[in-house]
Amino acid sequence: MAQVSFQVLDGLERGVVFAELETPVSIGREDDNDIRLNDERVSRFHAKIQDDDGHVILTDLQSTNGTRVNGHPVQVHVLQVGDQIQIGRCILVYGSREELARKVAEDEKRSGRLKVSGTVVSPLEDLLEEPLFAEMPGELFPNGVPSPPSGLSPLQTAQVSDLLAYVHSNLTNVLLVAESCVQENQEGADLRLPREAWLRVQQLQMHLAETLKKVNDPAS
Protein backbone atom coordinates (compact mmCIF):
# COMPACT_ATOMS: atom_id res chain seq x y z
CA MET A 1 0.00 0.00 0.00
CA ALA A 2 1.00 3.59 -0.57
CA GLN A 3 -0.20 6.93 0.76
CA VAL A 4 -1.56 9.47 -1.72
CA SER A 5 -2.77 13.04 -1.36
CA PHE A 6 -5.14 15.15 -3.45
CA GLN A 7 -6.25 18.77 -3.30
CA VAL A 8 -9.54 19.93 -4.81
CA LEU A 9 -8.98 22.96 -7.05
CA ASP A 10 -12.54 23.39 -8.34
CA GLY A 11 -16.02 22.13 -7.48
CA LEU A 12 -18.18 22.26 -4.37
CA GLU A 13 -15.32 20.77 -2.32
CA ARG A 14 -12.84 23.38 -3.58
CA GLY A 15 -10.01 23.88 -1.10
CA VAL A 16 -10.48 20.51 0.59
CA VAL A 17 -7.29 18.46 1.02
CA PHE A 18 -7.42 14.67 1.09
CA ALA A 19 -4.08 13.91 2.71
CA GLU A 20 -2.17 10.64 3.09
CA LEU A 21 -4.97 8.29 2.04
CA GLU A 22 -4.07 4.61 2.04
CA THR A 23 -4.44 2.95 -1.34
CA PRO A 24 -6.64 1.69 -2.83
CA VAL A 25 -8.69 4.91 -2.90
CA SER A 26 -12.16 5.21 -4.42
CA ILE A 27 -13.58 8.44 -5.86
CA GLY A 28 -17.26 9.05 -6.49
CA ARG A 29 -20.57 10.57 -5.45
CA GLU A 30 -21.57 7.93 -2.87
CA ASP A 31 -20.76 8.34 0.82
CA ASP A 32 -18.80 5.07 0.81
CA ASN A 33 -16.01 6.58 -1.32
CA ASP A 34 -12.71 7.67 0.22
CA ILE A 35 -12.98 10.89 -1.83
CA ARG A 36 -16.62 11.96 -2.09
CA LEU A 37 -17.46 14.60 -4.69
CA ASN A 38 -20.87 16.23 -4.51
CA ASP A 39 -21.60 16.64 -8.22
CA GLU A 40 -24.38 15.02 -10.27
CA ARG A 41 -21.92 14.54 -13.16
CA VAL A 42 -19.79 12.30 -10.96
CA SER A 43 -20.77 8.63 -11.03
CA ARG A 44 -21.60 6.81 -7.80
CA PHE A 45 -18.26 5.02 -8.00
CA HIS A 46 -16.36 6.99 -10.62
CA ALA A 47 -12.66 6.10 -10.36
CA LYS A 48 -10.11 4.32 -8.21
CA ILE A 49 -6.50 4.95 -7.27
CA GLN A 50 -4.21 2.03 -6.58
CA ASP A 51 -0.52 1.36 -6.05
CA ASP A 52 1.45 -1.08 -8.17
CA ASP A 53 5.11 -1.48 -7.27
CA GLY A 54 5.49 2.19 -6.35
CA HIS A 55 3.46 3.51 -9.29
CA VAL A 56 0.16 5.27 -8.56
CA ILE A 57 -2.47 4.23 -11.10
CA LEU A 58 -5.77 5.99 -11.82
CA THR A 59 -8.54 3.88 -13.36
CA ASP A 60 -11.88 5.15 -14.61
CA LEU A 61 -14.62 2.74 -13.48
CA GLN A 62 -16.64 2.98 -16.70
CA SER A 63 -18.13 6.23 -15.43
CA THR A 64 -20.91 8.01 -17.31
CA ASN A 65 -18.97 11.20 -18.06
CA GLY A 66 -15.43 9.86 -18.04
CA THR A 67 -12.22 11.02 -16.38
CA ARG A 68 -9.63 13.47 -17.73
CA VAL A 69 -6.00 14.00 -16.77
CA ASN A 70 -4.47 17.33 -17.81
CA GLY A 71 -7.39 17.80 -20.18
CA HIS A 72 -7.13 14.40 -21.88
CA PRO A 73 -9.70 11.57 -21.48
CA VAL A 74 -8.15 8.48 -19.92
CA GLN A 75 -9.23 5.00 -18.95
CA VAL A 76 -6.06 4.02 -17.09
CA HIS A 77 -3.16 6.37 -16.35
CA VAL A 78 0.00 6.36 -14.24
CA LEU A 79 -0.18 9.55 -12.18
CA GLN A 80 2.68 12.00 -11.72
CA VAL A 81 2.85 14.66 -9.03
CA GLY A 82 1.09 17.78 -10.31
CA ASP A 83 -1.35 15.98 -12.62
CA GLN A 84 -4.79 17.61 -12.70
CA ILE A 85 -7.69 15.17 -12.65
CA GLN A 86 -11.10 16.29 -13.87
CA ILE A 87 -14.08 14.29 -12.63
CA GLY A 88 -17.40 15.86 -13.49
CA ARG A 89 -16.99 19.55 -12.73
CA CYS A 90 -14.43 18.86 -10.03
CA ILE A 91 -10.70 19.28 -10.55
CA LEU A 92 -8.21 17.62 -8.23
CA VAL A 93 -4.43 17.91 -8.27
CA TYR A 94 -2.39 14.85 -7.33
CA GLY A 95 0.26 15.35 -4.66
CA SER A 96 0.70 16.77 -1.19
CA ARG A 97 1.74 20.39 -0.67
CA GLU A 98 5.27 19.22 0.06
CA GLU A 99 5.41 17.05 -3.09
CA LEU A 100 4.04 19.87 -5.23
CA ALA A 101 6.53 22.35 -3.73
CA ARG A 102 9.42 19.97 -4.53
CA LYS A 103 8.18 19.56 -8.10
CA VAL A 104 7.97 23.34 -8.58
CA ALA A 105 11.50 23.73 -7.19
CA GLU A 106 12.82 20.97 -9.48
CA ASP A 107 11.11 22.53 -12.52
CA GLU A 108 12.56 25.95 -11.69
CA LYS A 109 16.01 24.46 -11.18
CA ARG A 110 15.82 22.59 -14.47
CA SER A 111 14.62 25.72 -16.26
CA GLY A 112 17.43 27.70 -14.66
CA ARG A 113 20.04 25.19 -15.82
CA LEU A 114 18.80 25.48 -19.37
CA LYS A 115 19.18 29.26 -19.27
CA VAL A 116 22.62 29.20 -17.66
CA SER A 117 23.94 26.60 -20.07
CA GLY A 118 22.67 28.61 -23.02
CA THR A 119 20.68 25.70 -24.42
CA VAL A 120 18.64 26.77 -27.44
CA VAL A 121 14.97 25.89 -27.42
CA SER A 122 14.19 23.51 -30.27
CA PRO A 123 11.95 24.60 -33.16
CA LEU A 124 9.36 22.07 -31.99
CA GLU A 125 9.23 23.68 -28.54
CA ASP A 126 8.90 27.08 -30.23
CA LEU A 127 6.03 25.74 -32.31
CA LEU A 128 4.19 24.45 -29.25
CA GLU A 129 4.03 28.04 -27.97
CA GLU A 130 1.98 29.12 -31.00
CA PRO A 131 -1.69 30.05 -30.32
CA LEU A 132 -2.95 26.96 -32.17
CA PHE A 133 -1.22 24.66 -29.70
CA ALA A 134 -1.73 26.93 -26.71
CA GLU A 135 -5.50 26.35 -27.02
CA MET A 136 -5.10 22.58 -26.84
CA PRO A 137 -5.39 20.59 -23.58
CA GLY A 138 -2.35 20.43 -21.34
CA GLU A 139 0.29 17.76 -21.66
CA LEU A 140 -0.96 14.31 -20.67
CA PHE A 141 2.67 13.34 -19.97
CA PRO A 142 4.31 16.53 -18.63
CA ASN A 143 7.37 14.60 -17.42
CA GLY A 144 8.24 13.27 -20.85
CA VAL A 145 7.95 9.90 -22.54
CA PRO A 146 6.45 7.20 -20.27
CA SER A 147 8.78 4.37 -19.30
CA PRO A 148 8.27 1.13 -21.23
CA PRO A 149 6.89 -1.85 -19.30
CA SER A 150 9.44 -4.11 -17.60
CA GLY A 151 9.42 -7.79 -16.75
CA LEU A 152 7.72 -8.79 -19.98
CA SER A 153 7.87 -12.28 -21.41
CA PRO A 154 9.59 -12.71 -24.81
CA LEU A 155 6.16 -12.87 -26.48
CA GLN A 156 4.93 -9.73 -24.69
CA THR A 157 8.16 -7.91 -25.61
CA ALA A 158 7.66 -8.82 -29.27
CA GLN A 159 3.99 -7.76 -29.18
CA VAL A 160 4.78 -4.35 -27.64
CA SER A 161 7.65 -3.88 -30.10
CA ASP A 162 5.39 -4.72 -33.04
CA LEU A 163 2.70 -2.30 -31.87
CA LEU A 164 5.16 0.59 -31.50
CA ALA A 165 6.77 -0.28 -34.85
CA TYR A 166 3.32 -0.21 -36.48
CA VAL A 167 2.65 3.32 -35.18
CA HIS A 168 6.17 4.52 -36.02
CA SER A 169 6.18 3.17 -39.57
CA ASN A 170 2.75 4.64 -40.38
CA LEU A 171 3.67 8.08 -39.08
CA THR A 172 6.98 7.93 -40.94
CA ASN A 173 5.20 7.16 -44.20
CA VAL A 174 2.80 10.07 -43.72
CA LEU A 175 5.64 12.49 -42.92
CA LEU A 176 7.58 11.37 -46.00
CA VAL A 177 4.53 12.08 -48.17
CA ALA A 178 4.13 15.51 -46.55
CA GLU A 179 7.81 16.39 -47.05
CA SER A 180 7.56 15.34 -50.68
CA CYS A 181 4.61 17.69 -51.16
CA VAL A 182 6.61 20.57 -49.66
CA GLN A 183 9.54 19.91 -51.99
CA GLU A 184 7.22 19.98 -55.02
CA ASN A 185 5.63 23.23 -53.90
CA GLN A 186 8.32 25.55 -52.51
CA GLU A 187 6.06 28.62 -52.37
CA GLY A 188 4.78 28.07 -48.85
CA ALA A 189 6.48 26.83 -45.71
CA ASP A 190 3.40 25.10 -44.34
CA LEU A 191 3.47 21.33 -44.27
CA ARG A 192 0.39 20.11 -46.13
CA LEU A 193 -0.96 16.58 -46.29
CA PRO A 194 -2.80 15.03 -49.24
CA ARG A 195 -6.27 13.82 -48.31
CA GLU A 196 -5.14 10.18 -48.48
CA ALA A 197 -2.32 10.83 -45.99
CA TRP A 198 -4.63 12.69 -43.62
CA LEU A 199 -7.12 9.80 -43.77
CA ARG A 200 -4.28 7.43 -42.92
CA VAL A 201 -3.45 9.50 -39.81
CA GLN A 202 -7.11 9.37 -38.77
CA GLN A 203 -7.18 5.61 -39.38
CA LEU A 204 -4.04 5.21 -37.26
CA GLN A 205 -5.69 7.19 -34.45
CA MET A 206 -8.73 4.91 -34.68
CA HIS A 207 -6.54 1.79 -34.52
CA LEU A 208 -4.73 3.17 -31.47
CA ALA A 209 -8.07 3.92 -29.77
CA GLU A 210 -9.28 0.37 -30.47
CA THR A 211 -6.01 -1.08 -29.14
CA LEU A 212 -6.19 1.01 -25.96
CA LYS A 213 -9.74 -0.22 -25.41
CA LYS A 214 -8.60 -3.86 -25.77
CA VAL A 215 -5.72 -3.27 -23.35
CA ASN A 216 -7.88 -1.48 -20.77
CA ASP A 217 -10.91 -3.77 -21.15
CA PRO A 218 -9.84 -7.20 -22.50
CA ALA A 219 -13.37 -8.58 -22.15
CA SER A 220 -14.85 -6.03 -24.57
PDB file of N, CA and C in Angstrom, residues 166-201:
ATOM      1  N   TYR A 166       4.465  -0.491 -35.598  1.00  0.00           N
ATOM      2  CA  TYR A 166       3.322  -0.213 -36.479  1.00  0.00           C
ATOM      3  C   TYR A 166       3.002   1.281 -36.481  1.00  0.00           C
ATOM      4  N   VAL A 167       2.937   1.886 -35.288  1.00  0.00           N
ATOM      5  CA  VAL A 167       2.652   3.319 -35.179  1.00  0.00           C
ATOM      6  C   VAL A 167       3.776   4.127 -35.827  1.00  0.00           C
ATOM      7  N   HIS A 168       5.026   3.773 -35.511  1.00  0.00           N
ATOM      8  CA  HIS A 168       6.172   4.523 -36.019  1.00  0.00           C
ATOM      9  C   HIS A 168       6.245   4.474 -37.541  1.00  0.00           C
ATOM     10  N   SER A 169       6.057   3.299 -38.119  1.00  0.00           N
ATOM     11  CA  SER A 169       6.179   3.168 -39.572  1.00  0.00           C
ATOM     12  C   SER A 169       5.081   3.927 -40.292  1.00  0.00           C
ATOM     13  N   ASN A 170       3.852   3.915 -39.750  1.00  0.00           N
ATOM     14  CA  ASN A 170       2.749   4.637 -40.378  1.00  0.00           C
ATOM     15  C   ASN A 170       2.971   6.140 -40.328  1.00  0.00           C
ATOM     16  N   LEU A 171       3.410   6.645 -39.187  1.00  0.00           N
ATOM     17  CA  LEU A 171       3.668   8.080 -39.079  1.00  0.00           C
ATOM     18  C   LEU A 171       4.830   8.491 -39.969  1.00  0.00           C
ATOM     19  N   THR A 172       5.854   7.632 -40.072  1.00  0.00           N
ATOM     20  CA  THR A 172       6.985   7.934 -40.941  1.00  0.00           C
ATOM     21  C   THR A 172       6.541   8.047 -42.394  1.00  0.00           C
ATOM     22  N   ASN A 173       5.688   7.121 -42.823  1.00  0.00           N
ATOM     23  CA  ASN A 173       5.203   7.158 -44.203  1.00  0.00           C
ATOM     24  C   ASN A 173       4.425   8.438 -44.485  1.00  0.00           C
ATOM     25  N   VAL A 174       3.581   8.852 -43.532  1.00  0.00           N
ATOM     26  CA  VAL A 174       2.798  10.072 -43.720  1.00  0.00           C
ATOM     27  C   VAL A 174       3.708  11.292 -43.793  1.00  0.00           C
ATOM     28  N   LEU A 175       4.719  11.348 -42.922  1.00  0.00           N
ATOM     29  CA  LEU A 175       5.639  12.492 -42.924  1.00  0.00           C
ATOM     30  C   LEU A 175       6.458  12.548 -44.218  1.00  0.00           C
ATOM     31  N   LEU A 176       6.831  11.393 -44.735  1.00  0.00           N
ATOM     32  CA  LEU A 176       7.575  11.374 -46.003  1.00  0.00           C
ATOM     33  C   LEU A 176       6.717  11.919 -47.140  1.00  0.00           C
ATOM     34  N   VAL A 177       5.437  11.563 -47.148  1.00  0.00           N
ATOM     35  CA  VAL A 177       4.527  12.084 -48.168  1.00  0.00           C
ATOM     36  C   VAL A 177       4.403  13.594 -48.032  1.00  0.00           C
ATOM     37  N   ALA A 178       4.275  14.068 -46.788  1.00  0.00           N
ATOM     38  CA  ALA A 178       4.131  15.510 -46.551  1.00  0.00           C
ATOM     39  C   ALA A 178       5.380  16.267 -46.990  1.00  0.00           C
ATOM     40  N   GLU A 179       6.566  15.732 -46.658  1.00  0.00           N
ATOM     41  CA  GLU A 179       7.808  16.394 -47.048  1.00  0.00           C
ATOM     42  C   GLU A 179       7.942  16.432 -48.571  1.00  0.00           C
ATOM     43  N   SER A 180       7.506  15.375 -49.228  1.00  0.00           N
ATOM     44  CA  SER A 180       7.555  15.338 -50.684  1.00  0.00           C
ATOM     45  C   SER A 180       6.680  16.431 -51.288  1.00  0.00           C
ATOM     46  N   CYS A 181       5.508  16.645 -50.683  1.00  0.00           N
ATOM     47  CA  CYS A 181       4.607  17.694 -51.159  1.00  0.00           C
ATOM     48  C   CYS A 181       5.238  19.072 -50.995  1.00  0.00           C
ATOM     49  N   VAL A 182       5.963  19.280 -49.895  1.00  0.00           N
ATOM     50  CA  VAL A 182       6.606  20.569 -49.659  1.00  0.00           C
ATOM     51  C   VAL A 182       7.700  20.816 -50.689  1.00  0.00           C
ATOM     52  N   GLN A 183       8.461  19.768 -51.013  1.00  0.00           N
ATOM     53  CA  GLN A 183       9.535  19.912 -51.992  1.00  0.00           C
ATOM     54  C   GLN A 183       8.996  20.252 -53.371  1.00  0.00           C
ATOM     55  N   GLU A 184       7.811  19.702 -53.715  1.00  0.00           N
ATOM     56  CA  GLU A 184       7.215  19.977 -55.017  1.00  0.00           C
ATOM     57  C   GLU A 184       6.628  21.380 -55.090  1.00  0.00           C
ATOM     58  N   ASN A 185       6.226  21.905 -53.937  1.00  0.00           N
ATOM     59  CA  ASN A 185       5.633  23.235 -53.898  1.00  0.00           C
ATOM     60  C   ASN A 185       6.413  24.086 -52.902  1.00  0.00           C
ATOM     61  N   GLN A 186       7.416  24.794 -53.372  1.00  0.00           N
ATOM     62  CA  GLN A 186       8.316  25.552 -52.510  1.00  0.00           C
ATOM     63  C   GLN A 186       7.767  26.925 -52.131  1.00  0.00           C
ATOM     64  N   GLU A 187       6.574  27.264 -52.604  1.00  0.00           N
ATOM     65  CA  GLU A 187       6.062  28.619 -52.369  1.00  0.00           C
ATOM     66  C   GLU A 187       5.723  28.858 -50.904  1.00  0.00           C
ATOM     67  N   GLY A 188       5.178  27.884 -50.252  1.00  0.00           N
ATOM     68  CA  GLY A 188       4.779  28.067 -48.854  1.00  0.00           C
ATOM     69  C   GLY A 188       5.589  27.177 -47.933  1.00  0.00           C
ATOM     70  N   ALA A 189       5.720  27.603 -46.680  1.00  0.00           N
ATOM     71  CA  ALA A 189       6.483  26.832 -45.707  1.00  0.00           C
ATOM     72  C   ALA A 189       5.612  25.848 -44.939  1.00  0.00           C
ATOM     73  N   ASP A 190       4.295  25.978 -45.078  1.00  0.00           N
ATOM     74  CA  ASP A 190       3.396  25.097 -44.337  1.00  0.00           C
ATOM     75  C   ASP A 190       3.506  23.672 -44.851  1.00  0.00           C
ATOM     76  N   LEU A 191       3.443  22.742 -43.922  1.00  0.00           N
ATOM     77  CA  LEU A 191       3.471  21.327 -44.275  1.00  0.00           C
ATOM     78  C   LEU A 191       2.037  20.877 -44.530  1.00  0.00           C
ATOM     79  N   ARG A 192       1.755  20.479 -45.760  1.00  0.00           N
ATOM     80  CA  ARG A 192       0.394  20.106 -46.133  1.00  0.00           C
ATOM     81  C   ARG A 192       0.330  18.624 -46.467  1.00  0.00           C
ATOM     82  N   LEU A 193      -0.771  18.001 -46.051  1.00  0.00           N
ATOM     83  CA  LEU A 193      -0.964  16.577 -46.289  1.00  0.00           C
ATOM     84  C   LEU A 193      -2.012  16.362 -47.380  1.00  0.00           C
ATOM     85  N   PRO A 194      -1.743  15.438 -48.319  1.00  0.00           N
ATOM     86  CA  PRO A 194      -2.802  15.035 -49.239  1.00  0.00           C
ATOM     87  C   PRO A 194      -3.930  14.370 -48.449  1.00  0.00           C
ATOM     88  N   ARG A 195      -5.108  14.382 -49.013  1.00  0.00           N
ATOM     89  CA  ARG A 195      -6.267  13.819 -48.309  1.00  0.00           C
ATOM     90  C   ARG A 195      -6.029  12.365 -47.901  1.00  0.00           C
ATOM     91  N   GLU A 196      -5.378  11.594 -48.785  1.00  0.00           N
ATOM     92  CA  GLU A 196      -5.137  10.184 -48.477  1.00  0.00           C
ATOM     93  C   GLU A 196      -4.239  10.025 -47.242  1.00  0.00           C
ATOM     94  N   ALA A 197      -3.220  10.905 -47.141  1.00  0.00           N
ATOM     95  CA  ALA A 197      -2.316  10.832 -45.992  1.00  0.00           C
ATOM     96  C   ALA A 197      -3.031  11.229 -44.707  1.00  0.00           C
ATOM     97  N   TRP A 198      -3.878  12.260 -44.794  1.00  0.00           N
ATOM     98  CA  TRP A 198      -4.628  12.690 -43.617  1.00  0.00           C
ATOM     99  C   TRP A 198      -5.583  11.591 -43.154  1.00  0.00           C
ATOM    100  N   LEU A 199      -6.226  10.904 -44.117  1.00  0.00           N
ATOM    101  CA  LEU A 199      -7.118   9.801 -43.769  1.00  0.00           C
ATOM    102  C   LEU A 199      -6.343   8.664 -43.110  1.00  0.00           C
ATOM    103  N   ARG A 200      -5.100   8.482 -43.538  1.00  0.00           N
ATOM    104  CA  ARG A 200      -4.279   7.433 -42.918  1.00  0.00           C
ATOM    105  C   ARG A 200      -3.960   7.793 -41.463  1.00  0.00           C
ATOM    106  N   VAL A 201      -3.698   9.070 -41.196  1.00  0.00           N
ATOM    107  CA  VAL A 201      -3.454   9.495 -39.812  1.00  0.00           C
ATOM    108  C   VAL A 201      -4.702   9.249 -38.964  1.00  0.00           C
TER     109      VAL A 201
END
